[in-house]
Amino acid sequence: MHSVAILVLDDVVPFDMAAPMQAFDWARLPDGRAPYRVRKCAESPEVRTQGLTLRVEHGLEALETADTIIVPGRSEESGPPSGRVLAALREAAGAGTRIASVCVGAFVLAEAGLLDGLRATTHWIAADELARRHPEVEVAPDVLYVDNGQILTSAGAAAGLDMCLHMIRRDLGSAVAAHTARMCVVPLEREGGQAQFIVHRQPPVPRGSDLEPLLEWLEDNLAGEVTLGAMAARSGMSERTLSRRFREQTGTTPLQWLLRARVRRAQYLLENGDHSIERIARQAGFGSPTAFRERFRRVVGTTPHAYRAAFLGRSATTAPHA
C-alpha cells in the first residue's frame, strides 16, 4: 500500500488535515481494495488546535517510511516549525518522498527550503506574505494548486482536495480518482480562472476499464474530426451508454474529455516548440484558431501566447531544480 503521512503540527487547521485524510481513505481500487494507508504523525503525542487537543499515534519517524507527506495549514498565531520538523522534511525530500502542502502549509515547506526556486501557491490572502518572507519562491496566487513533480502546493482547503484528487489520478488513473471525487461529492476537476498555468499530462486512461481502448484511440487521433457518434461506434456502445460510462469512469462527458485532451496536447506543443498558434490549433484538433483560443482561455485561464511566454519564463527559472 502507498503510505500517506499527514504531518500534524500545533495549531493545525482541522479542515486542512481532514480533507486529505478523507480523500485518500475513500480511494478504492476496482476490486474494492484500499490503495492508501493514511497515518497522522506529529512531533509530540498531543497536538493543540482551535479548542481541541488531538492525540496522534505516530511520531516524526513515520515520515521516514511515507511515500507521500501532506502538510496541512496552521493558524496565524503559529510560531515557526521546530528544527526537528524541518530537518525531517528535508531528509524525506532528499530521499525522494512526495511532499504536498494544503493552504498555508506552504509556509512550512518554504521554511524547510523545499520551495526554493520553485513555483508554489497558498491561500490568496497569504500569498503576498509568502512572497515577502521567501523571495526565492515564485508565488502564484491565482491557481488551485501547483505540481512540481515531487513537491506540490495548494491554495485554500477546498483546493487541497483538488490537489489530492489530482495525486490520486496521477497514481491510479481517472477511474479511481472519479470514484473518490464522487465520494467527496466534488467534481474531479474544476474549470475557471484559478486553473491558469496548472499543467497536467494528458488525462490518464482508466486502467483496466472498458473505456481504455477508446481513450487510447482518442489520444492517438486528437487532430482528427471526432464526434460522439464516432466514439460510440468505436466503443460498440450507444451514445447514451457511452456518456453514462464516461461520467462514471472519468467524471466528465466524452466531448469534455476530448476537449481537455486537446488542450493538454496544445499545452505540450506550446511548451516544446515554436510552431504558430494556427498550426498548433490544427495539430491539437481544434477547428479554427479562434475556437482554439476561446477553449484554451476557458480551461487554462489565459491565452496560448501568454501561456507560452509564461511557461518559457518559468522553465528558465526552474530548470536547475527539475
XYZ file of C-alpha atoms in Angstrom, residues 34-191:
158
model
C -7.854 0.444 -0.378
C -4.672 1.611 -2.159
C -3.555 4.050 0.545
C -2.678 3.719 4.211
C -3.162 7.088 5.910
C -1.416 7.906 9.187
C -1.240 11.082 11.243
C 2.141 11.907 12.732
C 3.398 14.693 14.961
C 6.384 15.861 16.952
C 4.618 15.004 20.222
C 1.706 12.702 21.139
C -0.668 15.619 21.760
C -1.342 18.494 19.373
C -3.382 21.563 20.263
C -5.661 23.258 17.778
C -8.655 25.621 17.845
C -10.170 24.459 21.117
C -9.225 20.824 20.546
C -6.441 18.553 21.703
C -5.577 15.808 19.239
C -3.975 12.512 20.183
C -1.532 11.410 17.486
C -0.200 7.851 17.472
C 2.882 8.275 15.298
C 5.944 10.441 15.701
C 8.168 12.060 13.107
C 9.717 8.677 12.344
C 6.594 7.943 10.253
C 7.910 10.446 7.703
C 10.872 8.156 7.025
C 8.702 5.382 5.560
C 5.996 7.522 3.931
C 5.530 7.598 0.175
C 3.615 10.879 0.405
C 3.678 13.542 3.124
C 0.869 16.083 3.480
C 1.483 19.275 5.461
C -1.812 20.997 6.430
C -2.051 24.696 7.191
C -1.727 26.234 10.647
C -3.396 29.224 12.287
C -1.934 32.723 12.051
C -0.742 32.580 15.657
C 1.562 29.630 14.993
C 5.233 30.060 15.622
C 7.881 28.734 13.251
C 8.179 24.944 12.907
C 10.808 23.317 15.079
C 14.209 22.404 13.748
C 13.323 18.718 14.147
C 10.287 19.079 11.886
C 12.201 20.998 9.224
C 15.077 18.522 9.299
C 12.660 15.581 8.961
C 11.027 17.191 5.923
C 14.382 17.916 4.291
C 15.503 14.341 4.873
C 12.273 12.977 3.374
C 12.625 15.245 0.351
C 16.213 14.127 -0.098
C 15.000 10.530 -0.136
C 12.562 11.326 -2.971
C 9.340 11.334 -0.933
C 6.444 13.248 -2.485
C 5.543 16.202 -0.255
C 2.453 18.399 -0.569
C 1.067 21.312 1.409
C -2.506 22.414 1.964
C -3.249 26.146 2.144
C -0.737 27.972 4.392
C 1.116 24.704 4.973
C 3.257 26.077 2.121
C 4.988 28.276 4.718
C 6.312 25.134 6.418
C 7.697 23.799 3.148
C 9.249 27.189 2.431
C 10.865 27.294 5.897
C 12.397 23.900 5.127
C 13.807 25.252 1.867
C 11.775 22.821 -0.219
C 10.215 25.545 -2.384
C 13.422 27.378 -3.263
C 13.460 28.104 -6.981
C 10.032 26.529 -7.469
C 6.617 27.861 -8.318
C 4.182 27.482 -5.428
C 0.799 28.652 -4.207
C -1.038 29.164 -0.947
C -4.285 30.781 0.198
C -4.710 34.028 -1.745
C -4.876 36.070 1.451
C -1.415 34.816 2.485
C 0.258 34.880 -0.930
C 1.873 38.311 -0.510
C 3.267 37.331 2.867
C 4.724 34.093 1.490
C 6.403 36.069 -1.284
C 7.717 38.648 1.188
C 9.177 36.083 3.591
C 10.541 33.814 0.890
C 11.563 35.818 -2.189
C 13.288 32.715 -3.574
C 9.834 31.164 -4.143
C 7.776 32.104 -7.208
C 4.351 32.567 -5.634
C 1.308 32.045 -7.895
C -1.728 33.388 -6.010
C -4.374 32.632 -8.656
C -4.133 28.870 -9.145
C -5.745 25.956 -7.348
C -2.519 24.003 -6.952
C 0.949 23.682 -8.415
C 2.512 20.298 -9.205
C 6.297 20.423 -9.465
C 6.546 16.638 -9.592
C 7.887 15.768 -6.157
C 6.677 18.932 -4.410
C 3.072 20.151 -4.619
C 1.299 23.107 -3.041
C -2.378 24.038 -2.972
C -4.431 27.142 -2.278
C -7.277 27.048 0.282
C -8.619 23.912 1.903
C -11.009 23.121 -0.985
C -8.085 23.426 -3.397
C -6.231 20.964 -1.174
C -8.950 18.465 -2.001
C -8.487 19.223 -5.711
C -4.771 18.567 -5.291
C -5.376 15.244 -3.521
C -7.703 14.098 -6.310
C -5.009 15.096 -8.798
C -2.444 12.977 -6.929
C -4.839 10.016 -6.791
C -5.437 10.314 -10.527
C -1.699 10.572 -11.128
C -1.123 7.438 -9.038
C -4.043 5.253 -10.074
C -5.832 6.733 -13.073
C -9.080 8.571 -13.652
C -11.462 5.751 -12.707
C -10.210 5.594 -9.120
C -9.998 9.382 -8.880
C -13.513 9.841 -10.268
C -14.900 7.393 -7.695
C -13.075 9.253 -4.931
C -14.449 12.573 -6.188
C -17.985 11.173 -6.083
C -17.435 10.032 -2.507
C -16.237 13.546 -1.669
C -19.223 14.982 -3.593
C -16.970 17.279 -5.639
C -16.074 17.456 -9.347
C -12.946 15.613 -10.375
C -11.566 18.758 -11.995
C -12.785 22.320 -11.741
C -12.668 24.905 -14.508
